[in-house]
PDB file of C-alpha atoms in Angstrom:
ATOM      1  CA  UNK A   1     -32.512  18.733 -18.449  1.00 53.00           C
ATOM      2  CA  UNK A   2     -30.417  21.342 -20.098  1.00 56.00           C
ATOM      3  CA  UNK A   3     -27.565  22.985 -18.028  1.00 54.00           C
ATOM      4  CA  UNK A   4     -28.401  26.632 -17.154  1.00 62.00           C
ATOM      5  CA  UNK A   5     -26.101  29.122 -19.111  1.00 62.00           C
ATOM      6  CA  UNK A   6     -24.525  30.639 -15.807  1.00 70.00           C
ATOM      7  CA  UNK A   7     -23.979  27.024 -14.401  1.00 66.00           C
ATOM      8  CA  UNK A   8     -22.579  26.467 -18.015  1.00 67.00           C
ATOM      9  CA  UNK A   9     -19.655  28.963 -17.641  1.00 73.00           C
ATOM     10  CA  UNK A  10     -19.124  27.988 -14.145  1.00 74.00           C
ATOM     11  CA  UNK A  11     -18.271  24.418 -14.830  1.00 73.00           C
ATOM     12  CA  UNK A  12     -15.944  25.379 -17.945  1.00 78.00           C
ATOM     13  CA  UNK A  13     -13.758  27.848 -15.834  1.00 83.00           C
ATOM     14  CA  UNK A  14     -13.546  25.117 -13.052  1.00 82.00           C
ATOM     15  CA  UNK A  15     -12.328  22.751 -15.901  1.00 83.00           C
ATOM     16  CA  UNK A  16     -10.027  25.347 -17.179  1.00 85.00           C
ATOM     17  CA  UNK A  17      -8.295  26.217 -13.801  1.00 87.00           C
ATOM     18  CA  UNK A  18      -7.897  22.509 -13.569  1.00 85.00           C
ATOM     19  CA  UNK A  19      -6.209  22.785 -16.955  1.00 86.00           C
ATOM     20  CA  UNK A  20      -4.126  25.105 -15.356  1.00 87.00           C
ATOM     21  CA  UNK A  21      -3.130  22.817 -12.651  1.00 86.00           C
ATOM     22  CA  UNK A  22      -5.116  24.324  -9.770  1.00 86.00           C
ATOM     23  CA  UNK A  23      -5.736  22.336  -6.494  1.00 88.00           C
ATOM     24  CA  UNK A  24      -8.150  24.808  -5.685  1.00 88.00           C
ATOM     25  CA  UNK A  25     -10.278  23.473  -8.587  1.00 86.00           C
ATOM     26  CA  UNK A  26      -9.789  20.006  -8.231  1.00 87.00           C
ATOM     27  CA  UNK A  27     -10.497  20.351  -4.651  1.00 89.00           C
ATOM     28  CA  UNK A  28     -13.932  21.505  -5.352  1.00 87.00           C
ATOM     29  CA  UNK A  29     -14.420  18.977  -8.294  1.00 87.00           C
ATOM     30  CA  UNK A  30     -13.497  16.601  -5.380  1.00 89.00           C
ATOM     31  CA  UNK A  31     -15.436  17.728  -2.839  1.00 89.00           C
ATOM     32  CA  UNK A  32     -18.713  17.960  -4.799  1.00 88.00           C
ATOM     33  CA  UNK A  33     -18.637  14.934  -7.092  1.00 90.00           C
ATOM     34  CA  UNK A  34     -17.309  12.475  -4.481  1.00 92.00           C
ATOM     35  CA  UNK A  35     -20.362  11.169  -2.954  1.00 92.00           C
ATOM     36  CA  UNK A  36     -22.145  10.696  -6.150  1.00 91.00           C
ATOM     37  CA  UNK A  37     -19.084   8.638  -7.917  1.00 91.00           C
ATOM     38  CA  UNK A  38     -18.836   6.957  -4.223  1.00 92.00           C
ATOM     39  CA  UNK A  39     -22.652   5.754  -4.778  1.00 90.00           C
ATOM     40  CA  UNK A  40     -22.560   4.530  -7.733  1.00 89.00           C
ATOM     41  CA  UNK A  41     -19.421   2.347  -7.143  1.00 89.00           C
ATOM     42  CA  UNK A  42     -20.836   1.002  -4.451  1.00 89.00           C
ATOM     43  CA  UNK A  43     -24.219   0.469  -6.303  1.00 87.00           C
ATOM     44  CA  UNK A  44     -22.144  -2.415  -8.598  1.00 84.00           C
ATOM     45  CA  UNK A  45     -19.754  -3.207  -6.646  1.00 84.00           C
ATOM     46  CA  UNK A  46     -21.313  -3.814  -2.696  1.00 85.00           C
ATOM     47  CA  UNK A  47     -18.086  -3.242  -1.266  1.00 85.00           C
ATOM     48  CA  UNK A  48     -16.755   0.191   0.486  1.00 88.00           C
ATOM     49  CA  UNK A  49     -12.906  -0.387   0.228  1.00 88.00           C
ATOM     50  CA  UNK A  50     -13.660  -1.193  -3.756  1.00 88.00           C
ATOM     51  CA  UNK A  51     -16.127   1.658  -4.299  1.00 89.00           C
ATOM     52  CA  UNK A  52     -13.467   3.822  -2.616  1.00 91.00           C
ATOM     53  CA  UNK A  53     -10.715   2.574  -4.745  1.00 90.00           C
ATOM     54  CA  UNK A  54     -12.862   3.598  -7.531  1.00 90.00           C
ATOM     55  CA  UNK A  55     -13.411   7.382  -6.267  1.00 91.00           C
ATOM     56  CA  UNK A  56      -9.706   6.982  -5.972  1.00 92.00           C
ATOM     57  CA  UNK A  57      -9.038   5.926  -9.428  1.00 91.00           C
ATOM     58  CA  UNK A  58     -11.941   8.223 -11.086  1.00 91.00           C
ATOM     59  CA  UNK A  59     -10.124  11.623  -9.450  1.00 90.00           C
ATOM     60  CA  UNK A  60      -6.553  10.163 -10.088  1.00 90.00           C
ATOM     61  CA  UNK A  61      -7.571   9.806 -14.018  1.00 89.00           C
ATOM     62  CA  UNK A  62      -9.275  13.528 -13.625  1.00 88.00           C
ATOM     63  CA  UNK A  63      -6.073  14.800 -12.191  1.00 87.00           C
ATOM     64  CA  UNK A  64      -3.758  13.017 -14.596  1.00 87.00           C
ATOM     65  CA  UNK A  65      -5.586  13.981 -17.811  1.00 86.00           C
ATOM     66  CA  UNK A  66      -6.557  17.514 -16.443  1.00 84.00           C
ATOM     67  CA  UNK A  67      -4.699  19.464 -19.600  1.00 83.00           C
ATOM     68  CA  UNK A  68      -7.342  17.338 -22.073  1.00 82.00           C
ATOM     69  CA  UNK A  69     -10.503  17.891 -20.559  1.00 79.00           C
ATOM     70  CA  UNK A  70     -11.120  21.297 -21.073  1.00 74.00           C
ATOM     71  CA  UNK A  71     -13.961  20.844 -23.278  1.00 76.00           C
ATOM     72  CA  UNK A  72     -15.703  18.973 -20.954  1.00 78.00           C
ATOM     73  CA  UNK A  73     -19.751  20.279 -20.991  1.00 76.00           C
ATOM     74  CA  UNK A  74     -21.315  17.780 -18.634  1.00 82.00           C
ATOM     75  CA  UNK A  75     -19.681  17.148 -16.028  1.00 83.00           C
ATOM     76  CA  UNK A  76     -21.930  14.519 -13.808  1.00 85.00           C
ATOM     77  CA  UNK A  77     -22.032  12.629 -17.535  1.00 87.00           C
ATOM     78  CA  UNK A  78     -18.134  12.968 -17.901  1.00 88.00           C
ATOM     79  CA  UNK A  79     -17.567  11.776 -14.467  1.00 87.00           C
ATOM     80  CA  UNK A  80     -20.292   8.771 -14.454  1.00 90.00           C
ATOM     81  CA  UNK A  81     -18.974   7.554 -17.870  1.00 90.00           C
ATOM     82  CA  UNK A  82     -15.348   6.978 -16.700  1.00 90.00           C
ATOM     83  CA  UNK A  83     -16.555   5.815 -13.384  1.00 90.00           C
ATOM     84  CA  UNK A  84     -18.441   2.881 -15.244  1.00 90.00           C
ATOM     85  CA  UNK A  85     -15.475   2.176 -17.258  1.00 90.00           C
ATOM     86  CA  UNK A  86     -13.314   1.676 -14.210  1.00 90.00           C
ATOM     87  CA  UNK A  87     -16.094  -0.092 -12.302  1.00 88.00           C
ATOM     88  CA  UNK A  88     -16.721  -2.761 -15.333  1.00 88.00           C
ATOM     89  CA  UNK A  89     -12.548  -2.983 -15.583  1.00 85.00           C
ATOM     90  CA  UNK A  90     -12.885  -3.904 -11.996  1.00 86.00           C
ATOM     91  CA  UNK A  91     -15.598  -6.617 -12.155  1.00 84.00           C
ATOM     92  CA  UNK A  92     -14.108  -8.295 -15.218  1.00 83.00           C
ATOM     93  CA  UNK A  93     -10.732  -8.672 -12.914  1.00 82.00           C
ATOM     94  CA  UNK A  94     -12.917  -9.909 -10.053  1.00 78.00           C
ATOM     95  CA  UNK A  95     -15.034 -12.395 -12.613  1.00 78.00           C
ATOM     96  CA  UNK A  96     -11.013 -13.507 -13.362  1.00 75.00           C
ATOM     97  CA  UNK A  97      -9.586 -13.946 -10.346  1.00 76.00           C
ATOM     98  CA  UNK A  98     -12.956 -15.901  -9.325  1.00 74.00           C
ATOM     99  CA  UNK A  99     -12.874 -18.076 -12.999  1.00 71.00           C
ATOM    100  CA  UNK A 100      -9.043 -18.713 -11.561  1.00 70.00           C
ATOM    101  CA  UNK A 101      -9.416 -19.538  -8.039  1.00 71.00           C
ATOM    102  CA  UNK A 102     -12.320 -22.128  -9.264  1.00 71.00           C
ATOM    103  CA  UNK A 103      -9.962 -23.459 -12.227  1.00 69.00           C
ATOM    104  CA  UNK A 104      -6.655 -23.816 -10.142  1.00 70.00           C
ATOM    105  CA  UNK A 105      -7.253 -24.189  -5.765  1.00 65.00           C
ATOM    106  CA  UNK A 106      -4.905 -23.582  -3.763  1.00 59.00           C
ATOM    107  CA  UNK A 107      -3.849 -27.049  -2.473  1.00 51.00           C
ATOM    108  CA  UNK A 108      -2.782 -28.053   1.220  1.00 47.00           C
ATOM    109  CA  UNK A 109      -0.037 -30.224   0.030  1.00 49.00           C
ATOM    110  CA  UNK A 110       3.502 -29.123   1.084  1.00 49.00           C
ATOM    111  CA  UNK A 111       5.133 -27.624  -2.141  1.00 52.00           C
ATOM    112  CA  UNK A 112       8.824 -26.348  -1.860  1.00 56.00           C
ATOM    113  CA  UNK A 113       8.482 -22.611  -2.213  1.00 61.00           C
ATOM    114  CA  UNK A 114      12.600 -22.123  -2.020  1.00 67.00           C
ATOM    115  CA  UNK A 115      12.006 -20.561  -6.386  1.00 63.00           C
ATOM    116  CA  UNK A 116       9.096 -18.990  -4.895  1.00 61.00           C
ATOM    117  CA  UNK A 117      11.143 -17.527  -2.164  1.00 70.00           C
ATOM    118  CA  UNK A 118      13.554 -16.360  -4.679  1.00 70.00           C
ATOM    119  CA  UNK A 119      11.573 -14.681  -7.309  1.00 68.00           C
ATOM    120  CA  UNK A 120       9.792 -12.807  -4.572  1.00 70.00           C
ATOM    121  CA  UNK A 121      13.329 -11.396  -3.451  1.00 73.00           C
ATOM    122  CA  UNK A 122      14.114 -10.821  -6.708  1.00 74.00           C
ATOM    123  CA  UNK A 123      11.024  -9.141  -7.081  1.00 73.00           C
ATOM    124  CA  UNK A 124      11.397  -6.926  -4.097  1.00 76.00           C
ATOM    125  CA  UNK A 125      14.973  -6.158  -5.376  1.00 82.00           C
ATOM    126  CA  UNK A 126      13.436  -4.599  -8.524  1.00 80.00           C
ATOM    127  CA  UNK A 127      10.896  -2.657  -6.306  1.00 81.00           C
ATOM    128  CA  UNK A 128      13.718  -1.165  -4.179  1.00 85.00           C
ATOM    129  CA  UNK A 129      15.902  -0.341  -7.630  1.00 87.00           C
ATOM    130  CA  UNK A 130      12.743   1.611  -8.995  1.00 87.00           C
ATOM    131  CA  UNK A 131      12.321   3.507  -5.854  1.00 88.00           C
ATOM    132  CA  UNK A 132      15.552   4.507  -5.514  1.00 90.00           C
ATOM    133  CA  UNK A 133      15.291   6.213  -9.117  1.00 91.00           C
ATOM    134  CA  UNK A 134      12.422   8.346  -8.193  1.00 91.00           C
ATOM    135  CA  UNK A 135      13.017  11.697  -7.263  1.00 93.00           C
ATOM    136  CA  UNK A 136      13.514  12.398  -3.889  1.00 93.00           C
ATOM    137  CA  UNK A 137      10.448  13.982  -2.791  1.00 93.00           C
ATOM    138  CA  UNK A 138       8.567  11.370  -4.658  1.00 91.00           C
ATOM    139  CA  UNK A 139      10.850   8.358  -3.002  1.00 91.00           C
ATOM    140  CA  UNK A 140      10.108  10.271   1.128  1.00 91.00           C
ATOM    141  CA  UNK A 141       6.076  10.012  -0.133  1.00 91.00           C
ATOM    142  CA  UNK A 142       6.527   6.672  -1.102  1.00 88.00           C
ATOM    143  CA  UNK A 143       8.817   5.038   1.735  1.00 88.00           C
ATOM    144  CA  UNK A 144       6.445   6.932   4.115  1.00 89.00           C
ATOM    145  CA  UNK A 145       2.825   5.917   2.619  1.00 87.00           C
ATOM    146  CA  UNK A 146       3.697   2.125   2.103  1.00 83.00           C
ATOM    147  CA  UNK A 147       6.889   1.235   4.271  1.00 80.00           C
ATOM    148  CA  UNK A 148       5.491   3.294   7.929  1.00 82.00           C
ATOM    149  CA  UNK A 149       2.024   2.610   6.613  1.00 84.00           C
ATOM    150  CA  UNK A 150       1.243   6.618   7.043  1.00 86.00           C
ATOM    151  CA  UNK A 151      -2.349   8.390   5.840  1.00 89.00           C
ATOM    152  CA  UNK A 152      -1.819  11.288   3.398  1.00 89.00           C
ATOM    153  CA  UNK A 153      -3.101  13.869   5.863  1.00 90.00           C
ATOM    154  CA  UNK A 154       0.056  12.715   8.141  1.00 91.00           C
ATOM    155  CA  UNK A 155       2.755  13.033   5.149  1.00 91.00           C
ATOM    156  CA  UNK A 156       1.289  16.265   4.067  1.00 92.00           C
ATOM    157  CA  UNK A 157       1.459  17.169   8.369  1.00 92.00           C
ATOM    158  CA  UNK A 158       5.294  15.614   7.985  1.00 91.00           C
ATOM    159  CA  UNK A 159       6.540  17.129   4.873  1.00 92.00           C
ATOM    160  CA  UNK A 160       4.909  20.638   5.117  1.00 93.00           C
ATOM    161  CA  UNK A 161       3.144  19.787   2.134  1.00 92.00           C
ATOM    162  CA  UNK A 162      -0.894  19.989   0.925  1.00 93.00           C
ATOM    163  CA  UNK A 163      -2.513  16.819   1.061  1.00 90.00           C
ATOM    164  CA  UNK A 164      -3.223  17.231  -2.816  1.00 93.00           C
ATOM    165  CA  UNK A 165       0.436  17.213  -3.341  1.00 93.00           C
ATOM    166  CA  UNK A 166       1.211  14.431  -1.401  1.00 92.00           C
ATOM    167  CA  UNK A 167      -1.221  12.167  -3.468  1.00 92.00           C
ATOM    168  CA  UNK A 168       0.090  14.112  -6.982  1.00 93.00           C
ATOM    169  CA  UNK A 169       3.943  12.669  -5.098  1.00 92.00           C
ATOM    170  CA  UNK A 170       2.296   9.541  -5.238  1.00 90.00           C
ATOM    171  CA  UNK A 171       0.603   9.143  -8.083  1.00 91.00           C
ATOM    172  CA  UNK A 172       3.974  10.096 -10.336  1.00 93.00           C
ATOM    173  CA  UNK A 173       5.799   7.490  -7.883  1.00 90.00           C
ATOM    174  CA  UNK A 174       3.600   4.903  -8.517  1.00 88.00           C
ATOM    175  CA  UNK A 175       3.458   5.770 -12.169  1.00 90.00           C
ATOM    176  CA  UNK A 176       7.449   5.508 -12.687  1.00 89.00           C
ATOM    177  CA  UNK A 177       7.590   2.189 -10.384  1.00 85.00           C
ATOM    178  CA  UNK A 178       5.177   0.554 -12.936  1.00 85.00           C
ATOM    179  CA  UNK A 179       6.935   1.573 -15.947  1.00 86.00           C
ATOM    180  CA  UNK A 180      10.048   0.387 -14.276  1.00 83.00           C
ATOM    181  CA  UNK A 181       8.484  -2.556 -13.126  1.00 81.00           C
ATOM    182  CA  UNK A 182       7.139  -3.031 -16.704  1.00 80.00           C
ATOM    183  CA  UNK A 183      10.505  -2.475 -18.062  1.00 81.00           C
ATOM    184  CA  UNK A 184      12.428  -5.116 -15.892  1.00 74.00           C
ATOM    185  CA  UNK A 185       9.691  -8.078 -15.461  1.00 68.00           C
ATOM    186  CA  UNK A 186       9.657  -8.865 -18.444  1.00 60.00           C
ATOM    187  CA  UNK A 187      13.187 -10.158 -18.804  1.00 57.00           C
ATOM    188  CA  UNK A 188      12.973 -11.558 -15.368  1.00 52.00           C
ATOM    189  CA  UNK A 189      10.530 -14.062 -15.936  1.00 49.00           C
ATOM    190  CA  UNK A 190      11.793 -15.406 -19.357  1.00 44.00           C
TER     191      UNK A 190
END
């Protein structure tokens, strides 16, 4: 069913104030879209927290890529499409971590962890060295979200800041942790 022409330029200024970096767009993307991406996570997957994480990955992508997608026409196609993607991504790590659990059980039997013990410090060592690189607004969002275990809503309440810029904090913390992480792992478990 074709898109009426009104609807049309609608949806590409919404995608170009998005270009443009406006929360006020993405907001109503957001707002409107959520439910349907929501359904048909949980559709495939059955689970709530997963089909969340989806939503959650799906609007992070959006927000991420916003200066590309411009040219976006349809945006219910657009928006299905990379949902699928993530939600087949998903399943094939699922199908893996079931193939691996089957393949190699966790056994009873008393194992000395003490290298265990130590690569997990080490581990956390590296995870406190890449947040103490980010920039500080970035490293309060972090600390607060995943060391006091607070919502967005209450960082945005604690820093002043919109909600929408607490998860953009996050997003571009998490982002430089991984490439940190990605940076450093390697070399620590050669």
């Amino acid at each position: 069913m074709p898109v009426p022409p009104d609807e049309q330029v609608a949806i590409k200024q919404t995608w170009q104030l998005l270009a443009e970096g406006s929360e006020y767009a993405f907001t109503q993307l957001f707002d409107h879209y959520r439910g349907k991406v929501y359904s048909v996570a949980w559709h495939f997957l059955k689970s709530p927290v997963l089909a969340e994480e989806i939503v959650q990955d799906v609007f992070m992508k959006i927000w991420l890529k916003r200066q590309d997608l411009q040219e976006i026409q349809n945006t219910e196609n657009y928006l299905f499409i990379l949902a699928r993607n993530l939600i087949f991504d998903r399943l094939k790590a699922l199908s893996y971590e079931t193939a691996a659990q089957k393949k190699w059980p966790l056994s009873s039997e008393s194992v000395d962890d003490s290298d265990h013990r130590l690569r997990q410090d080490q581990c956390l060592q590296l995870l406190r060295q890449a947040v103490d690189l980010l920039p500080q607004r970035q490293k309060e969002v972090y600390r607060l979200a995943k060391m006091q275990g607070l919502s967005q809503e209450a960082i945005a309440g604690q820093l002043q800041l919109s909600r929408l810029t607490v998860k953009k904090h996050m997003a571009e913390a998490l982002k430089s942790i991984r490439k940190y992480l990605r940076q450093h792992l390697s070399a620590f478990f050669l």
